[in-house]
Amino acid sequence: GMAANKAAKEQKYDRQLRLWGDHGQEALENAHVCLVNATATGTEILKNLVLPGIGAFTIVDGHKVSGEDVGNNFFLSTNSIGKNRAQAATELLQELNSDVSGNFVEEVRAAGSTCLRLGAVLWNAEVPFLVCRTYGLVGCMRLVVREHTVVESHPDNALEDLRLDQPFTELKNHIDSYDLDSMEKKDHSHTPWIIIVAKFLEKWYSEHNFQMPKNYKEKEAFRELLRQGILKNENGAPEDEENFDEAIKNVNTALNATKISSTVEDIFSCDLCDNITAQTPAFWVMARAVRDFVRDDGNGILPVRGTIPDMIADSEKFIKLQNVYREKALQDASVVSKHVESLLQSVGKVCPPGYLLIMKFFKCVFIISGKNAAFLRVVRCRSLEEEYSIESVNKDEITSCMDNPDSEMVLYLMLRSIDRFYQQHSHYPGVYDYQVEEDISRLKVCVNSLLQEYGLSVSVKDDYIHEFCRCGSAEPHTVAAFLGGCAAQEAIKIITQQFVPFNNTFIYNAMTQTSATFQL
Amino acid sequence: MHCGKAWDTESMADGDELEKKRRKIEALSEKMAVDEGHVACGGDWDGRWNHLKKFLERSGPFTLPDFEPGTETLQFLLETCKILVIGAGGLGCELLKNLALSGFRNIHVVDMDTIDISNLNRQFLFRSKDVGRPKAEVAAEFVNSRVPGCNVTPHCQKIQDFDESFYRKFHIIVCGLDSVIARRWMNGMLISLLNYENGVVDQSTIIPLIDGGTEGFKGNARVILPGMTACIDCTLELYPPQINFPMCTIASMPRLPEHCIEFARILQWPKEEPFGDGVSLDGDNPEHIQWVFMKAQERASEFNITGVTYRLTQGVVKRVIPAVASTNAVIAAACATEAFKIATSAYVTLNNYLVFSDVDGLYTYTFEAERKENCSACSQVPQDLQFSSSAKLQDVLQYLTESTSLQMKSPAITTTLQGKNKTLYLQTVASIEERTRPNLCKTLKELGLADGQELAVADVTTPQTVLFKLNFTS
């Protein structure tokens, strides 16, 4: 039945739900992905999307399955030889996950120039496009998306939002409710370090003209002040107060000035934030609402995040302190949501009616205003046209990377060159043994003409030209599998709007097990 | 233009029905393959190895000096090379697929686990019908059926069930384990196979170990040449010990929902034995988790703590590590690429550690982990123990477990006194633990140990005992 199915899905997807949550999974299950060409790389990407439960996939491929295809592709078998490749791959991928619906379209294969044309169509349609290729021991991915907004970027090691430099009223009142000097040892040793730092900061302010400790010397002096605050036993030796140890350890980061990052400031100064219309996507309506909060209600600061790290303290003190931050965050979120309401009203849109919808709507606002406001990201990739056009090619990036002739950039130049080779000779270099020697010099011509056409004064080592002939456009499975994992996760990032996609060209060198990302 | 719809799930009311239909079609397809004679007895077909041959039959600028283009290398892969995969889980499934499609045919896989529903989001050789069956067995079946000629032999056992005679037979070993202890054991096993002549390791006794690990969106892959390059224990600080919450926090001042869950697990369960005397908490039993969940909720409401959920409870009790298909795909691919390189000399091997993360864009970092001069596993040097003669045996035990470079779990310490072997302390057998427990409070001098005394320490982290030399500081 339906309920049993839902429970089974929760169990099946448990390990990934812990990464992107139920709302991320919902986004994934409402997504439809199209794969052009069921090569090993292509089926490996799809495998990593079907397994986590993408809503649907479509494979477009006009090729017939060859013996060579079956050799490197886990989702083709010998009895698919001669069949349409899209159909054969769809069957074996579909069988990985019955929650997913797959279908296929037999269509003529897409060669180099088709990619640019397809890129233009998708750019205009605002459909994210990921171009992936495995060529010998090299993998390459290019993301083409006009504008991708990230609501939840889940940064590693983000600094806490404690507001010790400018405690809001409720926090100030809470801090004032403590009198460290009159506390018994038990309470003293179990007071949260945030309170301790706040109290000693007040002492520091009175002796330092209300300026925070700024440099190493001052912070060290502040730490010493904290040390002096540790209770002493009857022999004058300091007691074991772990909460004070924590306070001392956190001085470095706890006293940083609360300010808005340049990334978020950039988001606030975008056109889309300024001009809200009925067509403005939700992300920008919310970003504008947060901006309005910052300017009207927050004194130039973002809404409070509302979380604090765990710390040595007794339950009551910790929970009380945590609630001070939480309640403030909820308050701020409520103000932000009022801004959202008035923005929507101003463009003739009505807030969704009904209690439950309002709660869901509110939760969205809370997500963007409280927990994630500081970590909003926008990724804008240049179009393929911009990358390929002589007027707008990113010469600087290419030439500076090529200062190191073994930089992954040389692999990018080689991939551009073999496409040029294909255009001229209707085959990739060195596919057949007898071609290898001849194609090396022909490929060199292509490399040089490419460099000349784009005005790139860099030199490409002969070794790379030789290697790109040697590999004869082979697609070894392990390299396809590596790229398949990378590409699938980027697609998931786009679909869930969680975590930050790369921008915009990723090159993987399986020979050296190194990689690089270029913005081309 | 033909538009085919392979499966129309909207018209299927029942998931089971769909599953049966698909299985039937798959079974028919397999049967057709044999009947139509596309493949004769797992033999090769035209073009099968084209993608690999380019790298094996042609010379190239980045091959190793000992690489010789020709047909022999492919033959070696197909007919002779014996490769062992440890683990048939998230990494293991990917590894088996990758190796099978890279020409390896003689593959063995070891895994003692059975398939669970939570594996199915990434361990793609398994289906819901396989839940409960041994992973190694099902994985081998699937690969052997999908990749004709591939011969994966499953071993549904623990790695510790095998000895040198088993491991010695392999050319390469690839690990897709989820435990540091098991990694260290494997590491120790391969080190024990090494022969030294005049202090120099005999290269023919080296079995390369490729090790992969993943957690969420992060992973790493490394190549270890035992006796030559950094081993697992050389870089133990890269695997910091799991942090457990302090008992006083759990017992008397909980602050986080996790503390409430641990309270139920560690303190209430043993006290209340809710499912019978001596019945221990089974993280895979939903009823057990439900019990812990409810107790944790009670505790949480006592302290006004929010956030206890069933999912969190399960995560804490089972020490769940979040996992997705994509990260496992990336790391296993890197490992299999290295296996291919080692087996063929087609390219320089990773030297020796790759770190990967795709939380923010994609990030890789490759570096050479260094050997530790006095590594307790691979340095051949007896480990130094510096203690005062009035230190207690308890202090030595604490050092063995808490030192970041040793991180032993339950070491058993023996020595030779007056020509006889004497167990100073052993935890893992209850009767011996009881008998030797008084030794913990005795000083090293009282126990009759002398300066320079050799202590032999056995532990689950290593298949061989580790020799220590006692140096009295006073």
Short mmCIF file of N, CA, C and O in Angstrom, two decimals, chain A residues 11-12 14-18 22 44 47 51 67-68 71-72 74 78 94-96 103-104 106-107 156 190 310-311 313 315 318-319 326 377 430-433 436 463 467 469-470 475 477-478 482 485 489 493 499-500 510-511 513 515, chain B residues 1-2 4 7 39 45-48 50-51 54-55 58-59 61 63 94 97-98 101-102 118 121 127 146 217-218 253-255 259 303-304 306 311 314-315 320 322-323 326 330 333-334 337-338 341 347 358-361 364 366:
data_model
loop_
_atom_site.label_atom_id
_atom_site.label_comp_id
_atom_site.label_asym_id
_atom_site.label_seq_id
_atom_site.Cartn_x
_atom_site.Cartn_y
_atom_site.Cartn_z
N GLN A 11 13.40 4.23 4.31
CA GLN A 11 14.50 3.35 4.72
C GLN A 11 15.55 3.26 3.62
O GLN A 11 16.75 3.33 3.88
N LYS A 12 15.05 3.09 2.39
CA LYS A 12 15.99 2.94 1.27
C LYS A 12 16.88 4.18 1.14
O LYS A 12 18.07 4.08 0.91
N ASP A 14 17.48 6.45 3.40
CA ASP A 14 17.91 6.99 4.69
C ASP A 14 19.29 7.67 4.66
O ASP A 14 19.45 8.78 5.13
N ARG A 15 20.28 6.98 4.08
CA ARG A 15 21.65 7.49 4.13
C ARG A 15 21.83 8.80 3.38
O ARG A 15 22.73 9.58 3.68
N GLN A 16 20.99 9.04 2.35
CA GLN A 16 21.12 10.29 1.59
C GLN A 16 20.19 11.37 2.13
O GLN A 16 20.46 12.56 1.99
N LEU A 17 19.10 10.96 2.78
CA LEU A 17 18.20 11.94 3.40
C LEU A 17 18.93 12.72 4.48
O LEU A 17 18.62 13.87 4.75
N ARG A 18 19.93 12.06 5.08
CA ARG A 18 20.72 12.73 6.11
C ARG A 18 21.62 13.81 5.52
O ARG A 18 22.24 14.58 6.25
N ASP A 22 14.41 15.75 3.57
CA ASP A 22 13.21 15.32 2.86
C ASP A 22 12.87 16.30 1.74
O ASP A 22 12.39 15.89 0.67
N GLU A 44 26.90 5.93 -16.54
CA GLU A 44 27.39 6.03 -15.17
C GLU A 44 26.78 7.24 -14.47
O GLU A 44 26.42 7.19 -13.30
N LYS A 47 23.19 6.29 -13.67
CA LYS A 47 23.13 5.33 -12.56
C LYS A 47 23.12 6.08 -11.23
O LYS A 47 22.32 5.77 -10.33
N LEU A 51 19.75 5.74 -8.85
CA LEU A 51 19.84 5.12 -7.51
C LEU A 51 19.27 6.02 -6.42
O LEU A 51 18.51 5.52 -5.57
N GLY A 67 29.89 -3.94 -30.26
CA GLY A 67 30.63 -4.81 -29.34
C GLY A 67 31.52 -4.00 -28.44
O GLY A 67 31.67 -4.27 -27.25
N GLU A 68 32.11 -2.95 -29.02
CA GLU A 68 32.98 -2.04 -28.28
C GLU A 68 32.22 -1.36 -27.15
O GLU A 68 32.72 -1.23 -26.03
N GLY A 71 31.74 -3.47 -24.17
CA GLY A 71 32.99 -3.71 -23.44
C GLY A 71 33.25 -2.76 -22.29
O GLY A 71 33.88 -3.13 -21.30
N ASN A 72 32.75 -1.50 -22.41
CA ASN A 72 33.07 -0.56 -21.33
C ASN A 72 31.84 -0.03 -20.60
O ASN A 72 31.95 0.87 -19.78
N PHE A 74 28.48 -0.86 -18.32
CA PHE A 74 27.83 -1.85 -17.46
C PHE A 74 26.34 -1.96 -17.77
O PHE A 74 25.70 -2.95 -17.41
N THR A 78 25.52 -8.14 -23.97
CA THR A 78 25.78 -8.69 -25.31
C THR A 78 24.49 -8.84 -26.12
O THR A 78 24.52 -8.71 -27.35
N GLN A 94 16.76 1.42 -15.77
CA GLN A 94 15.44 1.43 -15.16
C GLN A 94 15.36 0.42 -14.04
O GLN A 94 14.76 0.64 -13.00
N GLU A 95 16.00 -0.73 -14.27
CA GLU A 95 15.87 -1.86 -13.36
C GLU A 95 16.60 -1.62 -12.03
O GLU A 95 16.40 -2.33 -11.06
N LEU A 96 17.38 -0.54 -11.98
CA LEU A 96 18.07 -0.19 -10.75
C LEU A 96 17.11 0.33 -9.68
O LEU A 96 17.40 0.23 -8.49
N ASN A 103 12.55 6.61 -20.03
CA ASN A 103 12.16 6.34 -21.40
C ASN A 103 13.26 6.80 -22.33
O ASN A 103 14.28 7.32 -21.88
N PHE A 104 13.05 6.59 -23.62
CA PHE A 104 14.15 6.87 -24.54
C PHE A 104 13.63 7.41 -25.85
O PHE A 104 12.45 7.27 -26.20
N GLU A 106 15.06 7.48 -29.91
CA GLU A 106 16.11 7.15 -30.88
C GLU A 106 16.36 8.38 -31.72
O GLU A 106 15.47 8.83 -32.41
N GLU A 107 17.53 8.94 -31.64
CA GLU A 107 17.76 10.16 -32.41
C GLU A 107 19.19 10.16 -32.92
O GLU A 107 20.07 9.56 -32.32
N ASP A 156 31.20 24.04 5.03
CA ASP A 156 32.03 23.37 6.03
C ASP A 156 32.59 24.46 6.94
O ASP A 156 33.00 25.48 6.47
N HIS A 190 29.67 25.72 35.35
CA HIS A 190 28.75 25.23 34.31
C HIS A 190 28.01 26.35 33.63
O HIS A 190 26.91 26.17 33.12
N ASP A 310 27.41 23.30 20.84
CA ASP A 310 27.33 22.70 22.16
C ASP A 310 28.50 23.21 22.99
O ASP A 310 29.55 23.56 22.45
N MET A 311 28.30 23.31 24.30
CA MET A 311 29.39 23.77 25.16
C MET A 311 29.16 23.25 26.57
O MET A 311 28.03 22.93 26.93
N ALA A 313 28.11 23.15 30.02
CA ALA A 313 27.15 23.95 30.77
C ALA A 313 26.12 22.98 31.34
O ALA A 313 25.94 21.89 30.81
N SER A 315 22.28 21.76 31.87
CA SER A 315 21.20 21.76 30.89
C SER A 315 20.41 23.06 30.88
O SER A 315 20.18 23.65 29.83
N PHE A 318 22.23 26.12 29.45
CA PHE A 318 22.45 25.99 28.01
C PHE A 318 21.15 26.20 27.25
O PHE A 318 21.09 26.98 26.29
N ILE A 319 20.10 25.50 27.67
CA ILE A 319 18.82 25.59 26.97
C ILE A 319 18.28 27.02 26.99
O ILE A 319 17.78 27.53 25.98
N ARG A 326 17.37 31.34 19.61
CA ARG A 326 16.32 30.75 18.77
C ARG A 326 15.12 31.68 18.62
O ARG A 326 14.59 31.87 17.53
N ARG A 377 24.23 31.71 -2.13
CA ARG A 377 25.21 31.78 -3.20
C ARG A 377 24.48 31.87 -4.53
O ARG A 377 23.39 31.32 -4.70
N GLY A 430 44.02 8.84 -34.19
CA GLY A 430 44.57 7.58 -33.71
C GLY A 430 43.59 6.51 -33.35
O GLY A 430 43.89 5.62 -32.55
N VAL A 431 42.40 6.54 -33.95
CA VAL A 431 41.44 5.51 -33.60
C VAL A 431 41.96 4.14 -34.06
O VAL A 431 41.85 3.15 -33.34
N TYR A 432 42.54 4.09 -35.27
CA TYR A 432 43.12 2.84 -35.74
C TYR A 432 44.64 2.91 -35.66
O TYR A 432 45.24 3.95 -35.84
N ASP A 433 45.25 1.76 -35.38
CA ASP A 433 46.70 1.71 -35.18
C ASP A 433 47.47 2.37 -36.31
O ASP A 433 48.42 3.11 -36.09
N VAL A 436 47.91 6.27 -36.11
CA VAL A 436 48.53 6.97 -34.98
C VAL A 436 49.65 7.91 -35.40
O VAL A 436 49.63 9.11 -35.09
N ASP A 463 54.39 15.66 -25.80
CA ASP A 463 53.91 14.48 -25.07
C ASP A 463 52.38 14.41 -25.03
O ASP A 463 51.78 13.35 -25.16
N GLU A 467 49.98 11.63 -26.56
CA GLU A 467 49.05 10.90 -25.70
C GLU A 467 47.63 10.95 -26.26
O GLU A 467 46.91 9.95 -26.25
N CYS A 469 46.76 11.11 -29.24
CA CYS A 469 46.64 10.25 -30.42
C CYS A 469 46.64 8.80 -29.98
O CYS A 469 45.87 7.98 -30.45
N ARG A 470 47.52 8.52 -29.04
CA ARG A 470 47.65 7.17 -28.53
C ARG A 470 46.31 6.64 -28.02
O ARG A 470 45.95 5.49 -28.25
N GLU A 475 37.40 5.29 -24.23
CA GLU A 475 36.67 5.74 -23.05
C GLU A 475 36.80 4.65 -21.98
O GLU A 475 35.89 3.83 -21.81
N HIS A 477 36.51 2.55 -18.74
CA HIS A 477 35.39 2.59 -17.82
C HIS A 477 35.70 3.32 -16.52
O HIS A 477 34.84 4.06 -16.01
N THR A 478 36.89 3.11 -15.94
CA THR A 478 37.14 3.72 -14.63
C THR A 478 37.14 5.24 -14.70
O THR A 478 36.72 5.91 -13.75
N PHE A 482 34.48 7.74 -12.75
CA PHE A 482 34.88 8.88 -11.90
C PHE A 482 34.07 10.11 -12.31
O PHE A 482 33.44 10.77 -11.47
N GLY A 485 30.38 9.98 -11.37
CA GLY A 485 30.09 10.33 -9.98
C GLY A 485 30.08 11.83 -9.81
O GLY A 485 29.18 12.41 -9.19
N GLN A 489 26.50 14.30 -9.06
CA GLN A 489 26.36 15.12 -7.87
C GLN A 489 26.14 16.58 -8.23
O GLN A 489 25.36 17.28 -7.59
N LYS A 493 22.98 18.85 -7.15
CA LYS A 493 23.09 20.18 -6.54
C LYS A 493 22.15 21.16 -7.24
O LYS A 493 21.48 21.97 -6.60
N PHE A 499 24.06 22.81 -1.64
CA PHE A 499 25.48 22.67 -1.95
C PHE A 499 25.79 23.48 -3.20
O PHE A 499 24.89 23.82 -3.98
N VAL A 500 27.04 23.78 -3.42
CA VAL A 500 27.38 24.75 -4.46
C VAL A 500 27.98 24.07 -5.69
O VAL A 500 28.98 23.35 -5.58
N ALA A 510 43.31 11.38 -14.89
CA ALA A 510 43.46 10.10 -14.20
C ALA A 510 44.90 9.60 -14.22
O ALA A 510 45.26 8.70 -13.46
N MET A 511 45.72 10.17 -15.08
CA MET A 511 47.14 9.77 -15.13
C MET A 511 47.83 10.22 -13.86
O MET A 511 48.61 9.49 -13.27
N GLN A 513 45.97 11.64 -11.22
CA GLN A 513 44.96 11.73 -10.17
C GLN A 513 44.90 13.14 -9.59
O GLN A 513 44.91 13.35 -8.38
N SER A 515 43.08 17.25 -10.44
CA SER A 515 41.96 17.89 -11.13
C SER A 515 42.06 19.39 -10.96
O SER A 515 42.82 19.88 -10.11
N MET B 1 10.84 9.53 -36.18
CA MET B 1 11.43 9.55 -34.83
C MET B 1 10.59 8.66 -33.91
O MET B 1 9.39 8.81 -33.81
N HIS B 2 11.29 7.70 -33.31
CA HIS B 2 10.57 6.75 -32.46
C HIS B 2 10.69 7.16 -31.00
O HIS B 2 11.77 7.40 -30.49
N GLY B 4 9.98 5.73 -27.49
CA GLY B 4 9.56 4.55 -26.73
C GLY B 4 9.45 4.84 -25.25
O GLY B 4 10.24 5.57 -24.70
N TRP B 7 9.02 1.92 -19.45
CA TRP B 7 8.18 1.56 -18.31
C TRP B 7 7.21 2.69 -18.03
O TRP B 7 7.59 3.82 -17.88
N VAL B 39 27.48 -14.81 -27.24
CA VAL B 39 28.63 -15.07 -26.39
C VAL B 39 28.80 -16.57 -26.27
O VAL B 39 27.86 -17.26 -25.92
N TRP B 45 33.98 -11.01 -27.59
CA TRP B 45 33.36 -10.70 -28.86
C TRP B 45 34.13 -9.58 -29.52
O TRP B 45 34.98 -8.93 -28.90
N ASP B 46 33.81 -9.33 -30.75
CA ASP B 46 34.49 -8.31 -31.53
C ASP B 46 34.48 -6.94 -30.85
O ASP B 46 33.41 -6.42 -30.51
N GLY B 47 35.65 -6.38 -30.68
CA GLY B 47 35.73 -5.02 -30.16
C GLY B 47 35.61 -4.90 -28.66
O GLY B 47 35.67 -3.80 -28.11
N ARG B 48 35.42 -6.05 -27.99
CA ARG B 48 35.16 -5.99 -26.55
C ARG B 48 36.16 -5.15 -25.78
O ARG B 48 35.81 -4.36 -24.92
N ASN B 50 38.43 -3.00 -27.00
CA ASN B 50 38.98 -1.87 -27.76
C ASN B 50 39.39 -0.69 -26.87
O ASN B 50 40.41 -0.05 -27.08
N HIS B 51 38.53 -0.40 -25.89
CA HIS B 51 38.81 0.77 -25.06
C HIS B 51 40.08 0.59 -24.24
O HIS B 51 40.76 1.56 -23.90
N LYS B 54 43.97 0.28 -26.53
CA LYS B 54 44.73 1.48 -26.88
C LYS B 54 45.85 1.73 -25.88
O LYS B 54 46.89 2.26 -26.21
N PHE B 55 45.61 1.38 -24.62
CA PHE B 55 46.58 1.67 -23.58
C PHE B 55 47.57 0.54 -23.35
O PHE B 55 48.57 0.71 -22.67
N ARG B 58 49.85 0.02 -27.39
CA ARG B 58 50.54 1.14 -28.01
C ARG B 58 51.50 1.76 -27.02
O ARG B 58 51.22 1.83 -25.83
N SER B 59 52.61 2.24 -27.55
CA SER B 59 53.54 2.93 -26.67
C SER B 59 52.99 4.33 -26.41
O SER B 59 52.13 4.81 -27.16
N PRO B 61 53.83 8.37 -24.13
CA PRO B 61 54.80 9.22 -23.45
C PRO B 61 54.74 9.15 -21.93
O PRO B 61 55.67 9.57 -21.26
N THR B 63 53.96 6.23 -20.07
CA THR B 63 53.99 4.88 -19.50
C THR B 63 55.20 4.72 -18.60
O THR B 63 56.13 5.53 -18.64
N GLU B 94 30.95 -0.88 -6.59
CA GLU B 94 31.57 -0.06 -7.65
C GLU B 94 32.90 -0.67 -8.09
O GLU B 94 33.20 -0.74 -9.28
N LYS B 97 32.43 -3.77 -10.39
CA LYS B 97 32.04 -3.34 -11.74
C LYS B 97 33.27 -2.77 -12.47
O LYS B 97 33.56 -3.14 -13.62
N ASN B 98 33.98 -1.87 -11.82
CA ASN B 98 35.10 -1.20 -12.45
C ASN B 98 36.20 -2.17 -12.86
O ASN B 98 36.76 -2.07 -13.95
N LEU B 101 35.16 -4.42 -15.82
CA LEU B 101 35.18 -3.73 -17.10
C LEU B 101 36.56 -3.20 -17.45
O LEU B 101 36.73 -2.51 -18.46
N SER B 102 37.56 -3.51 -16.62
CA SER B 102 38.93 -3.12 -16.93
C SER B 102 39.79 -4.32 -17.26
O SER B 102 41.01 -4.23 -17.29
N SER B 118 18.62 -0.21 3.49
CA SER B 118 19.28 1.10 3.43
C SER B 118 20.53 1.08 2.54
O SER B 118 21.15 2.11 2.31
N ASN B 121 20.28 2.42 -1.94
CA ASN B 121 20.41 3.72 -2.62
C ASN B 121 21.77 3.88 -3.32
O ASN B 121 22.01 4.85 -4.01
N ARG B 127 19.08 -5.77 -5.13
CA ARG B 127 17.71 -5.33 -5.30
C ARG B 127 16.93 -5.64 -4.03
O ARG B 127 17.38 -6.40 -3.20
N ARG B 146 26.38 -10.19 -15.61
CA ARG B 146 26.38 -9.02 -16.48
C ARG B 146 27.64 -8.94 -17.34
O ARG B 146 27.61 -8.41 -18.46
N PHE B 217 29.94 13.52 1.27
CA PHE B 217 30.46 14.03 0.01
C PHE B 217 31.98 14.09 -0.02
O PHE B 217 32.58 14.76 -0.85
N LYS B 218 32.60 13.39 0.92
CA LYS B 218 34.06 13.41 0.97
C LYS B 218 34.61 11.99 0.82
O LYS B 218 33.95 11.01 1.19
N MET B 253 23.87 16.26 32.78
CA MET B 253 23.55 17.55 32.19
C MET B 253 23.46 17.51 30.66
O MET B 253 24.32 18.04 29.96
N PRO B 254 22.39 16.85 30.17
CA PRO B 254 22.20 16.79 28.72
C PRO B 254 21.85 18.16 28.17
O PRO B 254 21.17 18.95 28.83
N ARG B 255 22.32 18.42 26.95
CA ARG B 255 21.99 19.70 26.31
C ARG B 255 21.47 19.48 24.89
O ARG B 255 20.70 20.26 24.36
N HIS B 259 22.51 13.71 23.40
CA HIS B 259 22.80 13.31 24.78
C HIS B 259 21.65 12.48 25.35
O HIS B 259 21.86 11.54 26.11
N PHE B 303 14.21 18.02 30.18
CA PHE B 303 15.20 19.08 30.18
C PHE B 303 14.89 20.17 29.15
O PHE B 303 15.74 21.02 28.88
N ASN B 304 13.70 20.13 28.57
CA ASN B 304 13.30 21.13 27.57
C ASN B 304 14.22 21.14 26.36
O ASN B 304 14.52 22.19 25.79
N THR B 306 14.78 20.10 22.48
CA THR B 306 14.02 19.72 21.29
C THR B 306 14.94 19.02 20.30
O THR B 306 16.16 19.10 20.41
N ARG B 311 14.85 9.45 13.20
CA ARG B 311 16.02 9.40 12.31
C ARG B 311 17.30 9.72 13.08
O ARG B 311 18.33 9.06 12.90
N GLN B 314 18.22 6.73 15.35
CA GLN B 314 18.84 5.65 14.58
C GLN B 314 20.28 6.01 14.21
O GLN B 314 21.19 5.19 14.31
N GLY B 315 20.45 7.26 13.80
CA GLY B 315 21.78 7.72 13.40
C GLY B 315 22.79 7.63 14.52
O GLY B 315 23.93 7.21 14.32
N VAL B 320 25.48 6.00 12.26
CA VAL B 320 25.27 6.04 10.81
C VAL B 320 26.17 7.08 10.15
O VAL B 320 26.28 8.21 10.62
N PRO B 322 26.33 9.15 6.73
CA PRO B 322 25.55 9.43 5.53
C PRO B 322 26.32 9.01 4.28
O PRO B 322 27.56 9.08 4.26
N ALA B 323 25.59 8.55 3.26
CA ALA B 323 26.28 8.05 2.07
C ALA B 323 25.42 8.21 0.82
O ALA B 323 24.20 8.06 0.88
N SER B 326 27.16 8.83 -5.60
CA SER B 326 28.16 9.58 -6.36
C SER B 326 29.55 9.55 -5.75
O SER B 326 30.55 9.34 -6.45
N VAL B 330 33.04 7.89 -7.38
CA VAL B 330 34.29 8.62 -7.64
C VAL B 330 35.49 7.90 -7.02
O VAL B 330 36.50 7.65 -7.68
N ALA B 333 36.26 4.49 -8.48
CA ALA B 333 36.84 4.66 -9.81
C ALA B 333 38.32 4.98 -9.71
O ALA B 333 39.14 4.41 -10.44
N ALA B 334 38.68 5.88 -8.80
CA ALA B 334 40.09 6.23 -8.62
C ALA B 334 40.89 5.01 -8.20
O ALA B 334 41.98 4.77 -8.71
N THR B 337 41.29 2.61 -11.15
CA THR B 337 42.28 3.14 -12.10
C THR B 337 43.68 2.79 -11.63
O THR B 337 44.54 2.39 -12.42
N GLU B 338 43.91 2.92 -10.32
CA GLU B 338 45.24 2.58 -9.78
C GLU B 338 45.52 1.10 -9.91
O GLU B 338 46.65 0.69 -10.19
N LYS B 341 46.64 0.54 -13.36
CA LYS B 341 48.00 1.04 -13.58
C LYS B 341 49.04 0.08 -13.00
O LYS B 341 50.07 -0.21 -13.62
N TYR B 347 50.68 3.50 -16.74
CA TYR B 347 50.90 4.86 -16.28
C TYR B 347 51.52 4.83 -14.89
O TYR B 347 51.46 3.82 -14.20
N ASP B 358 33.14 17.10 -2.82
CA ASP B 358 32.34 17.91 -3.76
C ASP B 358 31.20 18.64 -3.05
O ASP B 358 30.11 18.80 -3.59
N VAL B 359 31.48 19.14 -1.86
CA VAL B 359 30.51 19.97 -1.14
C VAL B 359 30.37 21.33 -1.83
O VAL B 359 29.27 21.81 -2.07
N ASP B 360 31.50 21.94 -2.14
CA ASP B 360 31.52 23.25 -2.77
C ASP B 360 32.34 23.12 -4.04
O ASP B 360 33.58 23.04 -3.97
N GLY B 361 31.69 23.07 -5.20
CA GLY B 361 32.42 22.74 -6.42
C GLY B 361 32.99 21.35 -6.27
O GLY B 361 32.41 20.50 -5.58
N THR B 364 40.03 18.27 -5.36
CA THR B 364 40.90 17.11 -5.09
C THR B 364 42.25 17.64 -4.64
O THR B 364 42.67 18.73 -5.02
N THR B 366 46.19 15.93 -3.99
CA THR B 366 47.02 14.72 -4.09
C THR B 366 48.35 14.99 -3.42
O THR B 366 48.97 16.01 -3.70
#
